[in-house]
Short mmCIF file of C-alpha atoms in Angstrom, two decimals:
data_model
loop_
_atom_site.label_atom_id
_atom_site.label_comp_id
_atom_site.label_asym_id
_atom_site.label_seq_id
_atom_site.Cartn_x
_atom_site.Cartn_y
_atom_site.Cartn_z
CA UNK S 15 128.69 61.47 70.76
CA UNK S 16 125.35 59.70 70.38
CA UNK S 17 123.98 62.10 72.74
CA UNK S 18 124.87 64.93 70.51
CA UNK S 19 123.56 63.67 67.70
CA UNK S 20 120.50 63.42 68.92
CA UNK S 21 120.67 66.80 70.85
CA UNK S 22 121.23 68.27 66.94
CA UNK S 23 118.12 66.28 65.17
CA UNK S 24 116.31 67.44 68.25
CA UNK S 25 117.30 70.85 67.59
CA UNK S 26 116.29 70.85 63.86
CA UNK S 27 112.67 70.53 64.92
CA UNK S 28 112.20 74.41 65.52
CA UNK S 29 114.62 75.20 62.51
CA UNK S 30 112.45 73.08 60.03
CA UNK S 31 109.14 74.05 61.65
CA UNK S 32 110.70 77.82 60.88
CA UNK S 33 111.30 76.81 57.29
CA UNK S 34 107.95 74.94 57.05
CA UNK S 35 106.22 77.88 58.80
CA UNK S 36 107.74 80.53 55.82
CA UNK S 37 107.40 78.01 52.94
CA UNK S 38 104.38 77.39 53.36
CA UNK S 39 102.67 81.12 53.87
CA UNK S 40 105.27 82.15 50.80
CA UNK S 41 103.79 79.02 48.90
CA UNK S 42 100.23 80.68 50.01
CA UNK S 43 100.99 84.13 49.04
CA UNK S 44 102.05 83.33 45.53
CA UNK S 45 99.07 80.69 44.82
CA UNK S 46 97.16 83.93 45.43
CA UNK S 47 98.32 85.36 42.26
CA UNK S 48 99.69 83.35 40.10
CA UNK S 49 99.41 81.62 37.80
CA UNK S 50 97.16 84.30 35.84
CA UNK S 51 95.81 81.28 33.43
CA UNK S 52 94.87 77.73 34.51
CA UNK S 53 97.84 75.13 34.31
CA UNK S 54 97.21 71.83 34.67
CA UNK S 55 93.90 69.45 33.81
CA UNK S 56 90.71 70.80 34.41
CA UNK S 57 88.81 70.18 36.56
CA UNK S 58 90.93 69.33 39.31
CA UNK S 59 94.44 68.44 38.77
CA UNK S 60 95.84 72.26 38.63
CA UNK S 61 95.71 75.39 39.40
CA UNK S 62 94.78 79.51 38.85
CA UNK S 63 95.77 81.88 41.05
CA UNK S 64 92.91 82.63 43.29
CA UNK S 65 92.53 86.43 42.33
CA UNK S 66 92.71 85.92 38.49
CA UNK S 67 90.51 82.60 38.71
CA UNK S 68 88.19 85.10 40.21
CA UNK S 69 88.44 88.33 38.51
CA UNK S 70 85.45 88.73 37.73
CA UNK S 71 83.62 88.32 41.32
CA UNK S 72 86.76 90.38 43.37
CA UNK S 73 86.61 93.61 40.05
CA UNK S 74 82.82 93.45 41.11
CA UNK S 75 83.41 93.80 44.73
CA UNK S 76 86.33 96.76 44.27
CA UNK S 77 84.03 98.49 41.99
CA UNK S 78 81.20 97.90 44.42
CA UNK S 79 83.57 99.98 47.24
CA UNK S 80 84.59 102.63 44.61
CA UNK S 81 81.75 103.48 42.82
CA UNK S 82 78.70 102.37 45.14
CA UNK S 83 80.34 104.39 48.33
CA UNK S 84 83.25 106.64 46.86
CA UNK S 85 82.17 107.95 43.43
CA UNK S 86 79.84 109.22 41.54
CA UNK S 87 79.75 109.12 37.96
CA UNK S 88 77.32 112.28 37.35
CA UNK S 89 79.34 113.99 39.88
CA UNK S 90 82.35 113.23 37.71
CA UNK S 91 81.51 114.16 34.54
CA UNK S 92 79.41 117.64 36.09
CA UNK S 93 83.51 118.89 36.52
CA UNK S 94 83.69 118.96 32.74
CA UNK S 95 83.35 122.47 31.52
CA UNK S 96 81.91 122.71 28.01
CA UNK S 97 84.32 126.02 27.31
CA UNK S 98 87.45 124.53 28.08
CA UNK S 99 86.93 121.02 26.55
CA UNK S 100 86.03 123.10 23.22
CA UNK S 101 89.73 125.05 23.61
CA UNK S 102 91.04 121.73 24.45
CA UNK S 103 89.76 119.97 20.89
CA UNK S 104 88.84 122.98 18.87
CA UNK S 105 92.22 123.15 16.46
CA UNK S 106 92.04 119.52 15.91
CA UNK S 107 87.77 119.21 15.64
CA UNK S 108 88.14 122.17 12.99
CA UNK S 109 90.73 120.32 10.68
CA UNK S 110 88.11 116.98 11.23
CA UNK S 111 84.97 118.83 10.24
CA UNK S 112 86.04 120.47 7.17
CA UNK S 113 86.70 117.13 5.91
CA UNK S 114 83.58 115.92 7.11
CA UNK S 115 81.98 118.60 5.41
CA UNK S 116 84.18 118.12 1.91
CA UNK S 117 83.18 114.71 1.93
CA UNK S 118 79.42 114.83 3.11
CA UNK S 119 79.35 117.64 0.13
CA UNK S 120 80.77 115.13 -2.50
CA UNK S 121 78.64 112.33 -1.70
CA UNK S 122 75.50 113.80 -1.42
CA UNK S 123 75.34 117.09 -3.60
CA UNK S 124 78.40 116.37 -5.75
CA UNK S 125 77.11 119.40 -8.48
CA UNK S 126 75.93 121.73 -6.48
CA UNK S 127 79.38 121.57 -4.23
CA UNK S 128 81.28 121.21 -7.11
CA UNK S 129 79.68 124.66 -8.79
CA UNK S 130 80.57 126.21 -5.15
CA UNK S 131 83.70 128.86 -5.36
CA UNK S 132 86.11 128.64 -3.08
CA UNK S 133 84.91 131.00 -1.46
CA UNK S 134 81.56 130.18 -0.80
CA UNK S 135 82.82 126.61 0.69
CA UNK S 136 84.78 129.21 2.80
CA UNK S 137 81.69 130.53 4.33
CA UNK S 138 80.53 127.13 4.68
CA UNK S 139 83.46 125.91 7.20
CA UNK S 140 83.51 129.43 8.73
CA UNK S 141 79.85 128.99 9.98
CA UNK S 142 80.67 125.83 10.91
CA UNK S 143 83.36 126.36 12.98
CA UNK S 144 81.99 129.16 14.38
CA UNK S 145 78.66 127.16 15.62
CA UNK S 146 81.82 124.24 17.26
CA UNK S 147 81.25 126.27 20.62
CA UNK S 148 77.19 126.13 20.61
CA UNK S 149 77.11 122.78 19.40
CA UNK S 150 79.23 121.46 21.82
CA UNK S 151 78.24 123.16 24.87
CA UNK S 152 74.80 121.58 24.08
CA UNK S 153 76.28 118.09 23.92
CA UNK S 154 78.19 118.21 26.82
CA UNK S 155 75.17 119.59 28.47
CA UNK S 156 73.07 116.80 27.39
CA UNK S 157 75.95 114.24 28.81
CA UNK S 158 76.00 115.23 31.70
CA UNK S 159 72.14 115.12 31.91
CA UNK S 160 72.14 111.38 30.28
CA UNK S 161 75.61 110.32 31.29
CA UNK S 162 73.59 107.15 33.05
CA UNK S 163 72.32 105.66 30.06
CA UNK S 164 75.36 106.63 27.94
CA UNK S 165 78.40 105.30 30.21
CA UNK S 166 78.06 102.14 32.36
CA UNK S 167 80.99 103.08 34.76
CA UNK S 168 80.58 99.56 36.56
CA UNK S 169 80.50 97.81 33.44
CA UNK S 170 83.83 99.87 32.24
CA UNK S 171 86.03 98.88 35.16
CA UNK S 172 84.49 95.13 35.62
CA UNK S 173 85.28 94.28 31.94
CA UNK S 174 88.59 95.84 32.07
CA UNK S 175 89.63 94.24 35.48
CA UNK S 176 88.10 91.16 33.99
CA UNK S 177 90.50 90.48 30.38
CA UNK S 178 93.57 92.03 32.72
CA UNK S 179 94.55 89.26 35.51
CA UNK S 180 97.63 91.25 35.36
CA UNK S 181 95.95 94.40 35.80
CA UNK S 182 93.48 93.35 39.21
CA UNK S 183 97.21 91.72 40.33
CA UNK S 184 98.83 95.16 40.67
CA UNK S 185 95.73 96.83 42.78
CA UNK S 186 95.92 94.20 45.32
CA UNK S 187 99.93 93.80 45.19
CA UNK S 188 100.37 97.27 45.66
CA UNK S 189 97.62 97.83 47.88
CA UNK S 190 99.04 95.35 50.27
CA UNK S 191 102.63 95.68 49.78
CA UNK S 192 104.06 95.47 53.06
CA UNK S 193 101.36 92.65 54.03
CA UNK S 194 102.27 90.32 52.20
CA UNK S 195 105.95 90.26 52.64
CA UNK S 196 104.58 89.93 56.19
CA UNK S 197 103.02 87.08 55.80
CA UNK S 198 105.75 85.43 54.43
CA UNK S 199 108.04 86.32 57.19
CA UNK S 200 105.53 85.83 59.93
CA UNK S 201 105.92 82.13 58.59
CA UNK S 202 109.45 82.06 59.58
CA UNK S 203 108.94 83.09 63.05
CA UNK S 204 105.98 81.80 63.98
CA UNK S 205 107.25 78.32 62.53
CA UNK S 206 110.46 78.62 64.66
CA UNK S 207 107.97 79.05 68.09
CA UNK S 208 105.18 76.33 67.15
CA UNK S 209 108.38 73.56 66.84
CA UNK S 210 109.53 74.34 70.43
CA UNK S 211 106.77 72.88 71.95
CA UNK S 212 107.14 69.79 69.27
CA UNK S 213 110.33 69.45 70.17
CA UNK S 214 109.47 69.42 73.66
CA UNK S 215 107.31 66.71 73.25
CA UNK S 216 109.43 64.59 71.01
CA UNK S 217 112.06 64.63 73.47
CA UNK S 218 109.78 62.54 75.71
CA UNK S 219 106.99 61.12 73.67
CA UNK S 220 108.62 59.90 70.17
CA UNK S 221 105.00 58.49 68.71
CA UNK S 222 104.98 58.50 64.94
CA UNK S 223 102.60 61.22 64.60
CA UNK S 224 103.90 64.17 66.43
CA UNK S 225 105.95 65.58 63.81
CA UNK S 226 103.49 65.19 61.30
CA UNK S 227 100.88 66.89 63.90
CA UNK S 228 103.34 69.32 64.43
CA UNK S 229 104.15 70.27 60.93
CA UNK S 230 100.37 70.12 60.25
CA UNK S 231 99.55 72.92 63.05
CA UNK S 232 102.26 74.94 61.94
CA UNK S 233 101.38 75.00 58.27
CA UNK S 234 98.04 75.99 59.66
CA UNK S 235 98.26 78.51 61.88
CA UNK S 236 100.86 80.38 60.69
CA UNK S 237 98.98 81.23 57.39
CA UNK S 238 95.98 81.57 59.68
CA UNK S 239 97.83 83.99 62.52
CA UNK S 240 99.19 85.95 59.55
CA UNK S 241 96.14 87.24 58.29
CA UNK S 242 94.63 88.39 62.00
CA UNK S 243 97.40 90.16 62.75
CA UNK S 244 97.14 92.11 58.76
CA UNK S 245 92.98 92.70 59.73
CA UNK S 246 92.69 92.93 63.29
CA UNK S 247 91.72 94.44 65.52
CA UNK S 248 89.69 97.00 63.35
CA UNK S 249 90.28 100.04 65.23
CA UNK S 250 92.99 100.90 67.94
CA UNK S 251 93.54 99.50 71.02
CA UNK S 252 95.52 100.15 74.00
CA UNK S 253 97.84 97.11 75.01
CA UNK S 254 99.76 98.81 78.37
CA UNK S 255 102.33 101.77 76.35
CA UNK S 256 101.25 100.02 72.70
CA UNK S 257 98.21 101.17 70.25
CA UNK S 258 97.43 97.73 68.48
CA UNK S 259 95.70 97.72 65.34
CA UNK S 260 95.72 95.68 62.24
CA UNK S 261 98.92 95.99 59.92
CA UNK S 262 96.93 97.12 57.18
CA UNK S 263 94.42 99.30 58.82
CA UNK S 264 97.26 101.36 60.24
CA UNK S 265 98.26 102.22 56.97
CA UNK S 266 95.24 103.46 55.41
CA UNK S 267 96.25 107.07 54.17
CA UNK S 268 99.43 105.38 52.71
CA UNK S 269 97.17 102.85 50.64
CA UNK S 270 94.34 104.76 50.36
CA UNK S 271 97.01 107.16 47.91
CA UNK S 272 98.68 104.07 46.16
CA UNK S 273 95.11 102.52 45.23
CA UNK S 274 94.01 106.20 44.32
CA UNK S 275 96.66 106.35 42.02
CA UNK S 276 96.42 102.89 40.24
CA UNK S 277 92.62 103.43 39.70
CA UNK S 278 93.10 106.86 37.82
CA UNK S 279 96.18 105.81 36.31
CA UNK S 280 95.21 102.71 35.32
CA UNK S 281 91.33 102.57 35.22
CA UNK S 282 88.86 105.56 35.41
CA UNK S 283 91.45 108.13 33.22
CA UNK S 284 89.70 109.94 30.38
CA UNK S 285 91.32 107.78 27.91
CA UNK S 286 89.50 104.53 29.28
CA UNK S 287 86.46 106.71 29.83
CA UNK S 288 86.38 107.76 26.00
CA UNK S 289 86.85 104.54 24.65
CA UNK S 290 83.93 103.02 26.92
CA UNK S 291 81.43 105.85 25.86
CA UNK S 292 82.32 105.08 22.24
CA UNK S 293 82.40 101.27 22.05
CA UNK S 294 80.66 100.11 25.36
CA UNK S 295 77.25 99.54 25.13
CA UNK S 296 75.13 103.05 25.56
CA UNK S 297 77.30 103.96 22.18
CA UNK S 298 73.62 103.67 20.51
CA UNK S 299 72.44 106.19 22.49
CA UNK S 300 75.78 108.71 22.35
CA UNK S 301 74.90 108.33 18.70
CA UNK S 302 71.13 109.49 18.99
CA UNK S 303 72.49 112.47 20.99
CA UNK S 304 75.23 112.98 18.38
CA UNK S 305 72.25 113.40 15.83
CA UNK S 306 70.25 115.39 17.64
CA UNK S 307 72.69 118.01 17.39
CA UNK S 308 74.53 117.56 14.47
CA UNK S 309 70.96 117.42 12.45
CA UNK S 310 69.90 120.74 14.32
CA UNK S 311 72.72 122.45 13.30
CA UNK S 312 72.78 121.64 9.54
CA UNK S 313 69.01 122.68 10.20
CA UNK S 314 70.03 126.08 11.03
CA UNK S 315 72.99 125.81 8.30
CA UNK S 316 71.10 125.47 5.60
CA UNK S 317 68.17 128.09 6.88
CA UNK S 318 70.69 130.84 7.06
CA UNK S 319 72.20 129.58 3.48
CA UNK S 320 69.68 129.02 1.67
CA UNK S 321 65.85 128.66 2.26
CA UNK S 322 65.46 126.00 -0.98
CA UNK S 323 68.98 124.19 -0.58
CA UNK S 324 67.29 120.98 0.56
CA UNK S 325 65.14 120.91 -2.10
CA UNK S 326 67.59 121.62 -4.75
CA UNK S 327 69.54 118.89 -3.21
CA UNK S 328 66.39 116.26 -3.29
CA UNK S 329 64.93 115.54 -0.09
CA UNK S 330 66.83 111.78 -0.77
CA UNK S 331 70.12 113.18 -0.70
CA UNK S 332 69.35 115.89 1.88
CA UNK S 333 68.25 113.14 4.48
CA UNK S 334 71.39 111.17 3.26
CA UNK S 335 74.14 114.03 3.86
CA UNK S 336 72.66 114.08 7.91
CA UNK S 337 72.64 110.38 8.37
CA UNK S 338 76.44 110.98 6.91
CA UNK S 339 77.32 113.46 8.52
CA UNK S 340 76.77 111.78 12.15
CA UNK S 341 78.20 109.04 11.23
CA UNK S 342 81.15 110.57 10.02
CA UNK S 343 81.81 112.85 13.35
CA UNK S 344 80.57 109.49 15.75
CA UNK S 345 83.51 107.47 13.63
CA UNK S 346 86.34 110.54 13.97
CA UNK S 347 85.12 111.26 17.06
CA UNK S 348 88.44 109.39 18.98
CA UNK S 349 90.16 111.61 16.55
CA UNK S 350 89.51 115.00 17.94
CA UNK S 351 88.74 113.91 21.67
CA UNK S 352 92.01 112.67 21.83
CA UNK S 353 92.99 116.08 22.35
CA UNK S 354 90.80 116.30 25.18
CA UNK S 355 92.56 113.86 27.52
CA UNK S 356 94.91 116.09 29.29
CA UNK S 357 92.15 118.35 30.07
CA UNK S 358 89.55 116.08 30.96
CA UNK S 359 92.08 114.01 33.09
CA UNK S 360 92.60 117.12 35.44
CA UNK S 361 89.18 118.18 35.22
CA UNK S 362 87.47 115.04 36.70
CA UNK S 363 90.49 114.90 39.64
CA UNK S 364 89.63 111.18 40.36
CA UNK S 365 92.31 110.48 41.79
CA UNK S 366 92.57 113.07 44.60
CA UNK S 367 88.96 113.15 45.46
CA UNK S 368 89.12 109.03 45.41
CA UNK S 369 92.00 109.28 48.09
CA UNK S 370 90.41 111.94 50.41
CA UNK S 371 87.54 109.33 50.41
CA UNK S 372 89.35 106.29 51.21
CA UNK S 373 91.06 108.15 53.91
CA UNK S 374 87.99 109.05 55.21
CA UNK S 375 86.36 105.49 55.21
CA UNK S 376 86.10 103.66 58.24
CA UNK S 377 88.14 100.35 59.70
CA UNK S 378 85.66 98.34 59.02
CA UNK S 379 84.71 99.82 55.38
CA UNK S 380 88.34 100.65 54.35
CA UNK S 381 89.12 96.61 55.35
CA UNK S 382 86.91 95.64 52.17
CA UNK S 383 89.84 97.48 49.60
CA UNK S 384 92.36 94.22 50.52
CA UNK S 385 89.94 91.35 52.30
CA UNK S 386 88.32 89.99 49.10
CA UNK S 387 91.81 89.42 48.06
CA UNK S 388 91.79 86.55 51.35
CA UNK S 389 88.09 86.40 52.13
CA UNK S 390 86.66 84.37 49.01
CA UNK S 391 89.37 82.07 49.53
CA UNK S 392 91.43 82.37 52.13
CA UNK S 393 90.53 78.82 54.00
CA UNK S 394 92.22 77.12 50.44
CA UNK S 395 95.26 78.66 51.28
CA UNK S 396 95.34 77.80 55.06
CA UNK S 397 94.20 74.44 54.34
CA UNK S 398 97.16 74.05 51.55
CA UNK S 399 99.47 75.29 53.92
CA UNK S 400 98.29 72.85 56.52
CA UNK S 401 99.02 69.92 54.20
CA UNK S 402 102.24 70.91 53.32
CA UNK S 403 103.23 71.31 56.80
CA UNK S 404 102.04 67.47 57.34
CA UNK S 405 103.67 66.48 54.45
CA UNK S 406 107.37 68.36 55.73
CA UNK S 407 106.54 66.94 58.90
CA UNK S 408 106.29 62.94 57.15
CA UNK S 409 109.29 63.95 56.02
CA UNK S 410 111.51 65.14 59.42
CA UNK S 411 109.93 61.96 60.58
CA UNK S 412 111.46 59.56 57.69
CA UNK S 413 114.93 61.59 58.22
CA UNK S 414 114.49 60.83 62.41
CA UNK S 415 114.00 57.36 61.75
CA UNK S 416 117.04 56.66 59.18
#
């Protein structure tokens, strides 16, 4: 009887190595990523997940692969066509502009609108609306020309990725989504095999520090093991009848489309895009295009109206009604672009042209879309998973000795 008791505790070595071996890498997979925010005391006693503590540096280094190998944001924008964007937002931009133009009127040259008959404010938002083609063919023209100075792409996607942990979470969950169940399970079998060997030498050797050893090397190399087998070898290699590459290089058309689709969904969609050119910081000089045009065309406006109008209007008020006037159609701008989206979305294709790109990327480039998710950081986790495995292994050592 006392011989199968100890038969059984001897046994339990591989079985709680196995558990160790899967805690631990599950313990490291989920430290990753969570939590989004800090808990604890700063500066030490806590922790942040290691991919939201980091935003920041790992959105650089995505954007870095998208947009400094994959994408190009004048070649983006030169798919909009200036004819098709107008039929996309020309109901809506016609209904914004007369208003523009009501109000402009009021403000500025509240008599001489007011004496205007219907029908001459008529003529005034026909010619209008018919210059909406001209006018915006010119500004999308000029876009495309200054797009560079107007829309900081990199700054766009950093400062998104940046306020949503949540957001930078999904692209690397998603990306890796049958690596990182891996690792967890590799834990589980690779724990089981590292405790035979303990349990080998327990049986003759029962120093104190064997377990703990034991349970330390496990913890170790299982989180460590996990990871070569997800990243190497780079490209394929013949192993007798097997091709042998890394998990997540094999599968780089699968997450090459999954990433593709989170980053246009998610990130470079004409939505984002329109808000960044708007707010983000080359708004000042959307603006200066903006007037350009919008102060041409009231030039030409008011030449085929009336020679005099600005000076019946007072050269005050005429310079007044143009400042309006931009700032009116900059301000309503999200209004009538709104309408745009579904056009513009299709139009730029960044999704499909981002995926034939990744495909096309090699090993060693397409590694870069998952490693900063380990790379920064990844000797943390193995180290963590190291201790833990010397701390189960203090423990299977306290239960031996009861």
């Amino acid at each position: 009887m006392e011989w199968n008791i100890d038969t059984l505790i001897l046994l339990l070595i591989p079985l709680t190595s196995a558990l160790v071996g899967w805690f631990t890498n599950y313990l490291a997979v989920k430290m990753m990523f969570y939590p989004l925010e800090f808990v604890g005391i700063r500066p030490i006693f806590g922790w942040q997940g290691l991919i939201p503590a980091k935003r920041r540096k790992m959105a650089e280094i995505e954007v870095e692969l998208v947009l400094g190998k994959l994408l190009s944001v004048e070649e983006i924008v030169n798919r909009l066509d200036a004819g098709q964007l107008t039929s996309a937002i020309e109901r809506r931009l016609k209904q914004v502009l007369r208003r523009i133009v009501n109000d402009v009127m009021q403000q500025s040259a509240p008599n001489l609108w007011a004496a205007l008959p219907v029908q001459g404010k008529n003529l005034v938002y026909s010619r209008v609306e018919l210059d909406i083609p001209n006018v915006v063919r010119k500004m999308v023209h000029d876009f495309q020309q200054n797009v560079s100075e107007i829309f900081d792409i990199r700054e766009m996607v950093v400062e998104q990725l940046s306020k949503d942990p949540e957001l930078i979470n999904e692209i690397f969950l998603k990306a890796g989504a049958k690596e990182f169940p891996f690792i967890e399970r590799s834990g589980l079998y690779f724990g089981f095999l590292f405790g035979l060997p303990t349990m080998l030498i327990w049986s003759f050797y029962q120093f104190w520090w064997i377990l703990p050893l034991g349970g330390l090397i496990v913890g170790y190399a299982t989180n460590w093991i996990a990871i070569k087998i997800i990243f190497e070898p780079k490209r394929p290699h013949k192993v007798g009848i097997f091709t042998v590459q890394g998990m997540f290089l094999k599968r780089q058309k699968e997450v090459s489309r999954v990433y593709a689709e989170i980053i246009e969904q998610k990130l470079l969609n004409s939505q984002n895009i329109t808000h960044a050119v708007l707010k983000g910081a080359g708004s000042a000089q959307l603006l200066e295009l903006i007037e350009l045009h919008v102060n041409d065309a009231i030039e030409r406006y008011v030449a085929l109206a009336q020679p005099y109008f600005a000076l019946a209007v007072g050269s005050d008020d005429y310079f007044r009604m143009k400042e309006m006037a931009v700032k009116r159609i900059f301000e309503d701008s999200d209004k009538f672009l709104h309408y745009a989206h579904d056009y513009a979305n299709g139009a730029l294709n960044i999704g499909e042209d981002l995926r034939v790109k990744m495909e096309a990327l090699s090993p060693e480039e397409f590694e870069g879309v998952l490693r900063p998710a380990y790379k920064q950081d990844e000797w943390k986790l193995i180290i963590v998973g190291a201790v833990l495995g010397m701390l189960a292994g203090v423990g299977q050592l306290y239960l031996m000795l009861l």
